[in-house]
Amino acid sequence: MIGECVLKPVSFEQLPDEKLVLLARQNRQAMEILISRYTGYVWNRVKQYQGVSDAEDLAQEGFLGLISAVCRYDESRGVPFSAFAGKCIHNRMISALRRIRNNPTPVGASDMPPLSQVQDPAAAPDHEVQSRTQMAEMICAMVDRLSRREYQVCMLIYSGASYAQAAAALHISEKSVDNALQRARRKLRAASNETV
């Protein structure tokens, strides 16, 4: 018909972060796109602390900060998601570094050179890019292991919802919320251990 408007679907890749965040709370593909968008940012933050902590451990903390940002972002406050995510990533890394600093140093560990001196100077320049990509893929794989219900429960609980609020939003019992959260934690822990 003449005058009829046909809207073409927009791919997730074309959406701005603020819209993608809302989708990522329910859709793992949207979360994966956000993770890939922020991979470079996370690794740039890691570089600032090179030699202080294991780079991959710190990057994992940064990605967990990103996931937390997705869960807690409130567009109505007028702050761009990139600024909010940057703060969450930074805070998560700083917290991890504080935990490391407050733990006693194992015997002999003080003799170890910093990470920047241990790195292989003969490594190919693209080795760093490959490591970044692998870390982002690992985080996506961890998220992919969750069932739809487990993913929804995690997004609600990590955004600050109580068990009762999550149960009401998903139309399930609080016990089902707890069960889904426990299953998700076991899966994420197992996925994390497999990558070590």
Coordinates of N, CA, C and O in Angstrom, one line a residue, residues 8-178:
K8 N 12.3 -1.5 9.2 CA 13.3 -2.6 9.1 C 13.8 -2.8 10.5 O 14.1 -1.8 11.2
P9 N 14.1 -4.0 10.9 CA 14.6 -4.3 12.2 C 16.1 -3.7 12.3 O 16.8 -3.8 11.3
V10 N 16.4 -3.2 13.4 CA 17.7 -2.6 13.6 C 18.6 -3.7 14.4 O 18.1 -4.2 15.4
S11 N 19.8 -3.9 13.9 CA 20.6 -4.9 14.6 C 21.1 -4.3 15.9 O 21.3 -3.1 16.0
F12 N 21.5 -5.2 16.8 CA 22.0 -4.7 18.1 C 23.2 -3.9 17.9 O 23.5 -2.9 18.7
E13 N 24.1 -4.2 16.9 CA 25.3 -3.5 16.7 C 25.1 -2.0 16.4 O 26.0 -1.2 16.7
Q14 N 24.0 -1.7 15.9 CA 23.7 -0.3 15.5 C 23.1 0.5 16.6 O 23.0 1.7 16.5
L15 N 22.7 -0.1 17.7 CA 22.1 0.6 18.8 C 23.1 1.3 19.7 O 24.2 0.9 19.9
P16 N 22.7 2.5 20.2 CA 23.6 3.2 21.2 C 23.7 2.4 22.5 O 22.8 1.6 22.8
D17 N 24.7 2.6 23.2 CA 24.9 1.8 24.5 C 23.7 1.9 25.4 O 23.3 0.9 26.0
E18 N 23.1 3.1 25.5 CA 22.0 3.3 26.5 C 20.8 2.3 26.1 O 20.2 1.8 27.0
K19 N 20.6 2.1 24.9 CA 19.5 1.2 24.4 C 19.9 -0.2 24.6 O 19.1 -1.1 25.0
L20 N 21.2 -0.5 24.3 CA 21.7 -1.8 24.3 C 21.7 -2.4 25.8 O 21.5 -3.5 26.0
V21 N 22.0 -1.5 26.7 CA 22.0 -1.9 28.1 C 20.6 -2.4 28.5 O 20.5 -3.4 29.2
L22 N 19.6 -1.7 28.1 CA 18.2 -2.2 28.5 C 18.0 -3.6 27.9 O 17.4 -4.4 28.6
L23 N 18.4 -3.8 26.7 CA 18.2 -5.1 26.1 C 19.1 -6.2 26.7 O 18.7 -7.3 26.9
A24 N 20.3 -5.8 27.1 CA 21.3 -6.7 27.7 C 20.8 -7.3 29.0 O 21.2 -8.4 29.4
R25 N 19.9 -6.7 29.7 CA 19.4 -7.2 30.9 C 18.5 -8.5 30.7 O 18.3 -9.2 31.6
Q26 N 18.0 -8.6 29.5 CA 17.2 -9.8 29.1 C 17.8 -10.6 28.0 O 17.4 -11.8 27.8
N27 N 18.8 -10.1 27.3 CA 19.2 -10.7 26.1 C 20.8 -10.9 26.1 O 21.5 -9.9 26.2
R28 N 21.2 -12.1 26.1 CA 22.7 -12.3 26.2 C 23.4 -11.8 24.9 O 24.6 -11.4 25.1
Q29 N 22.8 -11.8 23.8 CA 23.5 -11.3 22.6 C 23.8 -9.8 22.7 O 24.9 -9.4 22.4
A30 N 22.9 -9.1 23.3 CA 23.1 -7.7 23.6 C 24.3 -7.5 24.6 O 25.1 -6.6 24.4
M31 N 24.3 -8.3 25.6 CA 25.4 -8.3 26.5 C 26.8 -8.6 25.9 O 27.7 -7.9 26.1
E32 N 26.8 -9.5 25.0 CA 28.0 -9.8 24.3 C 28.5 -8.7 23.4 O 29.7 -8.4 23.4
I33 N 27.6 -7.9 22.8 CA 28.0 -6.8 22.0 C 28.6 -5.7 22.9 O 29.6 -5.1 22.6
L34 N 28.0 -5.5 24.1 CA 28.5 -4.5 25.0 C 29.9 -4.9 25.5 O 30.8 -4.1 25.6
I35 N 30.1 -6.2 25.8 CA 31.4 -6.7 26.2 C 32.4 -6.4 25.1 O 33.5 -5.9 25.4
S36 N 32.1 -6.7 23.9 CA 33.0 -6.5 22.8 C 33.3 -5.0 22.6 O 34.5 -4.6 22.3
R37 N 32.3 -4.1 22.8 CA 32.5 -2.7 22.7 C 33.5 -2.2 23.8 O 34.2 -1.2 23.5
Y38 N 33.4 -2.7 25.0 CA 34.2 -2.2 26.1 C 35.5 -3.0 26.3 O 36.2 -2.7 27.3
T39 N 35.8 -4.0 25.5 CA 37.0 -4.7 25.7 C 38.3 -3.9 25.7 O 39.1 -4.0 26.5
G40 N 38.4 -3.0 24.7 CA 39.5 -2.1 24.6 C 39.6 -1.2 25.8 O 40.7 -1.0 26.3
Y41 N 38.5 -0.7 26.3 CA 38.5 0.2 27.5 C 39.0 -0.6 28.7 O 39.9 0.0 29.4
V42 N 38.5 -1.8 28.9 CA 39.0 -2.6 30.0 C 40.5 -2.8 30.0 O 41.2 -2.6 31.0
W43 N 41.0 -3.2 28.8 CA 42.4 -3.4 28.8 C 43.3 -2.2 28.9 O 44.4 -2.2 29.4
N44 N 42.8 -1.0 28.4 CA 43.5 0.2 28.6 C 43.6 0.5 30.1 O 44.6 1.0 30.6
R45 N 42.5 0.2 30.9 CA 42.6 0.4 32.3 C 43.6 -0.5 33.0 O 44.3 -0.2 33.9
V46 N 43.6 -1.8 32.5 CA 44.6 -2.8 33.0 C 46.0 -2.3 32.8 O 46.8 -2.4 33.7
K47 N 46.3 -1.7 31.7 CA 47.6 -1.2 31.4 C 48.1 -0.2 32.5 O 49.3 -0.1 32.8
Q48 N 47.2 0.6 33.0 CA 47.5 1.6 34.0 C 48.1 0.9 35.3 O 48.8 1.6 36.0
Y49 N 47.7 -0.3 35.5 CA 48.2 -1.0 36.7 C 49.1 -2.1 36.4 O 49.3 -3.0 37.3
Q50 N 49.8 -2.1 35.3 CA 50.7 -3.2 34.9 C 51.8 -3.3 35.9 O 52.4 -2.3 36.3
G51 N 52.1 -4.5 36.3 CA 53.1 -4.8 37.3 C 52.6 -4.8 38.7 O 53.2 -5.3 39.6
V52 N 51.4 -4.4 38.9 CA 50.8 -4.4 40.3 C 50.0 -5.7 40.5 O 49.9 -6.2 41.6
S53 N 49.4 -6.2 39.4 CA 48.5 -7.4 39.6 C 48.6 -8.1 38.3 O 49.1 -7.6 37.2
D54 N 48.1 -9.4 38.3 CA 48.1 -10.2 37.1 C 47.1 -9.5 36.1 O 45.9 -9.2 36.5
A55 N 47.5 -9.3 34.9 CA 46.7 -8.5 33.9 C 45.4 -9.2 33.6 O 44.3 -8.5 33.6
E56 N 45.4 -10.5 33.5 CA 44.1 -11.2 33.1 C 43.1 -11.2 34.3 O 41.9 -11.1 34.1
D57 N 43.7 -11.3 35.5 CA 42.8 -11.3 36.7 C 42.1 -9.9 36.8 O 41.0 -9.8 37.1
L58 N 43.0 -8.9 36.6 CA 42.4 -7.5 36.7 C 41.4 -7.2 35.5 O 40.4 -6.6 35.8
A59 N 41.7 -7.8 34.4 CA 40.8 -7.6 33.2 C 39.4 -8.3 33.6 O 38.4 -7.7 33.3
Q60 N 39.5 -9.5 34.2 CA 38.3 -10.2 34.5 C 37.5 -9.3 35.5 O 36.2 -9.2 35.4
E61 N 38.1 -8.7 36.5 CA 37.5 -7.8 37.4 C 36.8 -6.6 36.7 O 35.7 -6.2 37.0
G62 N 37.5 -6.1 35.7 CA 37.0 -5.0 34.9 C 35.7 -5.4 34.1 O 34.7 -4.7 34.1
F63 N 35.7 -6.6 33.6 CA 34.5 -7.1 32.9 C 33.4 -7.4 33.8 O 32.2 -7.1 33.5
L64 N 33.7 -7.8 35.0 CA 32.6 -8.0 36.0 C 32.1 -6.6 36.4 O 30.9 -6.5 36.7
G65 N 32.9 -5.6 36.5 CA 32.4 -4.2 36.7 C 31.5 -3.8 35.6 O 30.5 -3.1 35.8
L66 N 31.8 -4.1 34.3 CA 31.0 -3.8 33.2 C 29.6 -4.4 33.4 O 28.6 -3.8 33.2
I67 N 29.6 -5.7 33.7 CA 28.3 -6.4 33.9 C 27.5 -5.8 35.0 O 26.3 -5.6 34.9
S68 N 28.2 -5.4 36.1 CA 27.5 -4.7 37.2 C 26.9 -3.4 36.7 O 25.8 -3.0 37.1
A69 N 27.7 -2.7 35.8 CA 27.2 -1.4 35.3 C 25.9 -1.6 34.5 O 24.9 -0.8 34.6
V70 N 25.9 -2.7 33.7 CA 24.7 -3.0 32.9 C 23.5 -3.2 33.8 O 22.4 -2.7 33.6
C71 N 23.7 -3.9 34.9 CA 22.6 -4.2 35.9 C 22.1 -3.0 36.6 O 20.9 -2.9 36.9
R72 N 23.0 -2.0 36.9 CA 22.6 -0.9 37.7 C 22.4 0.4 37.0 O 22.0 1.4 37.6
Y73 N 22.6 0.5 35.7 CA 22.5 1.7 35.0 C 21.1 2.2 35.0 O 20.1 1.5 34.8
D74 N 20.9 3.5 35.3 CA 19.6 4.2 35.3 C 19.7 5.4 34.3 O 20.3 6.4 34.6
E75 N 19.1 5.2 33.1 CA 19.2 6.2 32.1 C 18.6 7.6 32.5 O 18.9 8.6 32.1
S76 N 17.6 7.5 33.4 CA 16.9 8.7 33.8 C 17.8 9.7 34.6 O 17.4 10.9 34.7
R77 N 18.9 9.3 35.0 CA 19.8 10.2 35.7 C 20.6 11.1 34.8 O 21.3 12.0 35.2
G78 N 20.5 10.8 33.5 CA 21.1 11.7 32.5 C 22.6 11.5 32.3 O 23.3 12.3 31.7
V79 N 23.2 10.4 32.9 CA 24.6 10.2 32.7 C 24.8 9.2 31.6 O 24.0 8.2 31.5
P80 N 25.7 9.4 30.7 CA 25.9 8.5 29.6 C 26.4 7.1 30.1 O 27.1 7.1 31.1
F81 N 26.0 6.0 29.5 CA 26.4 4.7 30.0 C 27.9 4.6 30.0 O 28.4 4.0 30.9
S82 N 28.6 5.1 29.0 CA 30.0 5.0 28.9 C 30.7 5.6 30.2 O 31.6 5.0 30.7
A83 N 30.2 6.7 30.7 CA 30.8 7.3 31.9 C 30.5 6.4 33.1 O 31.3 6.2 34.0
F84 N 29.2 5.9 33.2 CA 28.8 5.1 34.3 C 29.6 3.8 34.3 O 30.2 3.3 35.3
A85 N 29.7 3.2 33.1 CA 30.5 1.9 33.0 C 31.9 2.1 33.3 O 32.5 1.3 34.0
G86 N 32.5 3.2 32.9 CA 33.9 3.5 33.2 C 34.2 3.6 34.7 O 35.1 3.0 35.2
K87 N 33.2 4.2 35.4 CA 33.4 4.3 36.8 C 33.3 2.9 37.5 O 34.0 2.6 38.4
C88 N 32.3 2.1 37.1 CA 32.1 0.8 37.6 C 33.3 -0.1 37.4 O 33.8 -0.8 38.3
I89 N 33.8 0.0 36.2 CA 35.0 -0.8 35.8 C 36.2 -0.4 36.7 O 36.9 -1.2 37.3
H90 N 36.4 0.9 36.8 CA 37.5 1.4 37.6 C 37.4 1.0 39.0 O 38.4 0.6 39.6
N91 N 36.2 1.2 39.6 CA 36.0 0.9 41.0 C 36.2 -0.6 41.3 O 36.8 -0.9 42.3
R92 N 35.8 -1.4 40.4 CA 35.9 -2.9 40.6 C 37.4 -3.2 40.6 O 37.9 -4.0 41.4
M93 N 38.2 -2.6 39.7 CA 39.6 -2.9 39.6 C 40.3 -2.4 40.9 O 41.2 -3.1 41.4
I94 N 40.0 -1.2 41.3 CA 40.6 -0.6 42.5 C 40.3 -1.5 43.7 O 41.2 -1.8 44.5
S95 N 39.1 -2.0 43.8 CA 38.7 -2.9 44.9 C 39.5 -4.1 44.9 O 40.0 -4.6 45.9
A96 N 39.7 -4.7 43.7 CA 40.6 -5.9 43.6 C 42.0 -5.6 44.0 O 42.6 -6.4 44.7
L97 N 42.5 -4.5 43.6 CA 43.9 -4.1 43.9 C 44.0 -3.9 45.4 O 45.1 -4.3 46.0
R98 N 43.0 -3.4 46.1 CA 43.1 -3.2 47.5 C 43.1 -4.5 48.2 O 43.8 -4.7 49.2
R99 N 42.3 -5.5 47.7 CA 42.2 -6.8 48.3 C 43.6 -7.5 48.2 O 44.1 -8.1 49.2
I100 N 44.3 -7.3 47.1 CA 45.6 -7.9 46.9 C 46.6 -7.2 47.9 O 47.4 -7.9 48.5
R101 N 46.5 -5.9 48.0 CA 47.4 -5.2 48.9 C 47.2 -5.5 50.3 O 48.2 -5.6 51.1
N102 N 46.0 -5.8 50.7 CA 45.7 -6.1 52.1 C 46.0 -7.6 52.5 O 46.1 -7.9 53.7
N103 N 46.2 -8.4 51.5 CA 46.6 -9.8 51.7 C 48.1 -9.9 52.0 O 48.8 -9.2 51.3
P104 N 48.5 -10.7 53.0 CA 49.9 -10.8 53.2 C 50.6 -11.4 52.0 O 50.1 -12.3 51.3
T105 N 51.8 -11.0 51.7 CA 52.6 -11.5 50.6 C 53.1 -12.9 50.9 O 53.7 -13.0 52.0
P106 N 52.9 -13.8 50.0 CA 53.5 -15.2 50.3 C 55.0 -15.1 50.4 O 55.6 -14.3 49.8
V107 N 55.5 -16.1 51.1 CA 57.0 -16.2 51.2 C 57.6 -16.3 49.9 O 57.2 -17.1 49.1
G108 N 58.6 -15.5 49.6 CA 59.3 -15.6 48.3 C 58.7 -14.8 47.2 O 59.3 -14.6 46.2
A109 N 57.5 -14.3 47.4 CA 56.8 -13.6 46.3 C 57.4 -12.2 46.1 O 57.4 -11.7 45.0
S110 N 58.1 -11.7 47.1 CA 58.7 -10.3 46.9 C 59.9 -10.4 46.0 O 60.3 -9.4 45.5
D111 N 60.4 -11.6 45.8 CA 61.6 -11.8 44.9 C 61.1 -11.8 43.4 O 62.0 -11.8 42.5
M112 N 59.8 -11.9 43.2 CA 59.3 -12.0 41.8 C 59.3 -10.6 41.2 O 58.9 -9.7 41.8
P113 N 59.8 -10.6 39.9 CA 59.7 -9.3 39.2 C 58.3 -8.9 38.8 O 57.4 -9.8 38.8
P114 N 58.0 -7.6 38.6 CA 56.7 -7.2 38.2 C 56.3 -7.8 36.9 O 57.1 -8.2 36.1
L115 N 55.0 -7.9 36.6 CA 54.4 -8.5 35.4 C 55.1 -7.9 34.2 O 55.4 -8.6 33.2
S116 N 55.4 -6.6 34.2 CA 55.9 -6.0 33.0 C 57.3 -6.5 32.6 O 57.7 -6.5 31.5
Q117 N 58.0 -7.0 33.6 CA 59.4 -7.6 33.4 C 59.3 -9.1 33.0 O 60.2 -9.6 32.5
V118 N 58.2 -9.7 33.4 CA 58.0 -11.1 33.1 C 57.5 -11.4 31.7 O 57.8 -12.4 31.1
Q119 N 56.9 -10.4 31.1 CA 56.3 -10.6 29.8 C 57.4 -10.9 28.7 O 58.5 -10.4 28.8
D120 N 57.0 -11.8 27.8 CA 58.0 -12.2 26.8 C 58.2 -11.1 25.7 O 57.2 -10.8 25.0
P121 N 59.4 -10.5 25.7 CA 59.6 -9.4 24.7 C 59.6 -9.9 23.3 O 59.4 -9.2 22.3
A122 N 59.7 -11.2 23.1 CA 59.7 -11.8 21.7 C 58.3 -12.1 21.2 O 58.1 -12.5 20.1
A123 N 57.3 -11.9 22.1 CA 55.9 -12.2 21.7 C 55.5 -11.3 20.5 O 55.9 -10.1 20.5
A124 N 54.7 -11.8 19.7 CA 54.3 -11.1 18.5 C 53.4 -9.9 19.0 O 52.7 -10.0 20.0
P125 N 53.4 -8.7 18.2 CA 52.7 -7.6 18.7 C 51.2 -7.9 18.8 O 50.5 -7.3 19.6
D126 N 50.7 -8.8 18.0 CA 49.3 -9.1 18.0 C 48.9 -10.0 19.2 O 47.7 -10.4 19.4
H127 N 49.9 -10.5 19.9 CA 49.6 -11.4 21.1 C 48.7 -10.7 22.1 O 47.8 -11.3 22.6
E128 N 49.0 -9.4 22.3 CA 48.2 -8.6 23.3 C 46.7 -8.5 22.8 O 45.8 -8.7 23.6
V129 N 46.5 -8.3 21.5 CA 45.2 -8.2 21.0 C 44.5 -9.5 21.1 O 43.3 -9.6 21.5
Q130 N 45.2 -10.6 20.9 CA 44.6 -12.0 21.0 C 44.2 -12.2 22.4 O 43.2 -12.8 22.7
S131 N 45.1 -11.9 23.4 CA 44.7 -12.1 24.8 C 43.5 -11.3 25.2 O 42.6 -11.8 25.9
R132 N 43.4 -10.1 24.7 CA 42.2 -9.3 25.0 C 40.9 -9.9 24.4 O 39.9 -10.0 25.1
T133 N 41.0 -10.4 23.2 CA 39.9 -11.0 22.6 C 39.5 -12.3 23.3 O 38.3 -12.6 23.5
Q134 N 40.5 -13.1 23.7 CA 40.2 -14.3 24.5 C 39.5 -14.0 25.8 O 38.6 -14.8 26.2
M135 N 39.9 -13.0 26.5 CA 39.3 -12.6 27.7 C 37.8 -12.2 27.5 O 36.9 -12.7 28.2
A136 N 37.6 -11.4 26.5 CA 36.2 -11.0 26.2 C 35.4 -12.2 25.8 O 34.2 -12.4 26.3
E137 N 35.9 -13.2 25.0 CA 35.2 -14.4 24.7 C 34.9 -15.2 25.9 O 33.9 -15.9 26.0
M138 N 35.9 -15.3 26.8 CA 35.7 -16.1 28.0 C 34.5 -15.5 28.8 O 33.6 -16.3 29.3
I139 N 34.4 -14.2 29.0 CA 33.3 -13.6 29.7 C 32.0 -13.9 29.0 O 31.0 -14.2 29.6
C140 N 32.0 -13.8 27.7 CA 30.8 -14.1 26.9 C 30.4 -15.6 27.1 O 29.2 -15.9 27.2
A141 N 31.4 -16.4 27.1 CA 31.1 -17.9 27.3 C 30.5 -18.1 28.6 O 29.6 -19.0 28.8
M142 N 31.0 -17.4 29.7 CA 30.4 -17.6 31.0 C 29.0 -17.2 31.0 O 28.1 -17.9 31.6
V143 N 28.7 -16.0 30.4 CA 27.3 -15.6 30.3 C 26.4 -16.5 29.5 O 25.3 -16.8 29.9
D144 N 27.0 -17.1 28.4 CA 26.2 -18.0 27.6 C 25.9 -19.3 28.3 O 24.9 -20.0 27.9
R145 N 26.6 -19.7 29.3 CA 26.3 -20.9 30.1 C 25.0 -20.9 30.9 O 24.5 -21.9 31.3
L146 N 24.6 -19.7 31.1 CA 23.4 -19.5 32.0 C 22.1 -19.7 31.1 O 22.1 -19.3 30.0
S147 N 21.2 -20.3 31.8 CA 19.9 -20.5 31.1 C 19.2 -19.1 31.1 O 19.7 -18.1 31.7
R148 N 18.2 -19.0 30.3 CA 17.5 -17.7 30.2 C 17.0 -17.2 31.6 O 17.2 -16.0 32.0
R149 N 16.4 -18.1 32.4 CA 15.9 -17.8 33.7 C 17.1 -17.4 34.6 O 17.0 -16.4 35.4
E150 N 18.2 -18.1 34.6 CA 19.4 -17.8 35.4 C 19.9 -16.4 35.1 O 20.3 -15.7 36.0
Y151 N 20.0 -16.2 33.8 CA 20.4 -14.9 33.3 C 19.5 -13.7 33.9 O 20.0 -12.7 34.4
Q152 N 18.2 -13.9 33.7 CA 17.3 -12.9 34.2 C 17.4 -12.7 35.7 O 17.4 -11.5 36.2
V153 N 17.5 -13.8 36.5 CA 17.7 -13.7 37.9 C 18.9 -12.9 38.3 O 18.9 -12.0 39.1
C154 N 20.1 -13.2 37.6 CA 21.3 -12.6 37.9 C 21.2 -11.1 37.6 O 21.7 -10.2 38.4
M155 N 20.6 -10.7 36.5 CA 20.5 -9.3 36.1 C 19.7 -8.6 37.1 O 20.0 -7.4 37.5
L156 N 18.6 -9.2 37.6 CA 17.8 -8.5 38.6 C 18.5 -8.4 40.0 O 18.5 -7.3 40.6
I157 N 19.0 -9.5 40.4 CA 19.7 -9.5 41.7 C 20.9 -8.5 41.8 O 21.1 -7.8 42.7
Y158 N 21.7 -8.6 40.7 CA 22.9 -7.7 40.7 C 22.6 -6.3 40.4 O 23.4 -5.4 40.5
S159 N 21.4 -6.0 40.0 CA 21.0 -4.6 39.8 C 20.4 -4.1 41.1 O 20.0 -2.9 41.2
G160 N 20.3 -4.9 42.2 CA 19.9 -4.5 43.5 C 18.5 -4.9 43.9 O 18.0 -4.5 45.0
A161 N 17.8 -5.7 43.1 CA 16.5 -6.2 43.4 C 16.6 -7.2 44.6 O 17.6 -8.0 44.6
S162 N 15.6 -7.3 45.4 CA 15.6 -8.3 46.5 C 15.1 -9.6 45.8 O 14.6 -9.6 44.7
Y163 N 15.1 -10.7 46.6 CA 14.6 -11.9 46.1 C 13.1 -11.8 45.8 O 12.6 -12.3 44.8
A164 N 12.4 -11.0 46.7 CA 11.0 -10.9 46.6 C 10.6 -10.0 45.3 O 9.7 -10.4 44.5
Q165 N 11.4 -9.0 45.0 CA 11.2 -8.2 43.8 C 11.5 -9.0 42.6 O 10.8 -8.9 41.6
A166 N 12.6 -9.8 42.6 CA 12.9 -10.6 41.4 C 11.8 -11.6 41.2 O 11.4 -11.9 40.0
A167 N 11.4 -12.2 42.3 CA 10.3 -13.2 42.1 C 9.0 -12.6 41.5 O 8.4 -13.2 40.6
A168 N 8.7 -11.4 42.0 CA 7.5 -10.8 41.5 C 7.7 -10.4 40.0 O 6.7 -10.6 39.2
A169 N 8.8 -9.9 39.6 CA 9.1 -9.5 38.2 C 9.0 -10.7 37.3 O 8.6 -10.5 36.1
L170 N 9.5 -11.8 37.8 CA 9.6 -13.0 36.9 C 8.4 -14.0 37.1 O 8.3 -15.0 36.4
H171 N 7.5 -13.6 38.0 CA 6.3 -14.4 38.3 C 6.7 -15.9 38.8 O 6.2 -16.8 38.3
I172 N 7.7 -15.9 39.7 CA 8.1 -17.2 40.2 C 8.3 -17.0 41.7 O 8.2 -15.9 42.2
S173 N 8.5 -18.1 42.4 CA 8.7 -18.0 43.9 C 10.1 -17.6 44.3 O 11.0 -17.6 43.5
E174 N 10.2 -17.1 45.5 CA 11.5 -16.6 46.0 C 12.5 -17.8 46.0 O 13.7 -17.7 45.8
K175 N 12.0 -19.0 46.3 CA 12.8 -20.2 46.3 C 13.4 -20.5 44.9 O 14.5 -20.8 44.8
S176 N 12.5 -20.3 43.9 CA 13.0 -20.5 42.5 C 14.1 -19.4 42.2 O 15.0 -19.7 41.5
V177 N 13.9 -18.2 42.7 CA 15.0 -17.2 42.5 C 16.3 -17.6 43.1 O 17.3 -17.6 42.5
D178 N 16.2 -18.1 44.3 CA 17.4 -18.6 45.0 C 18.0 -19.7 44.3 O 19.3 -19.8 44.1

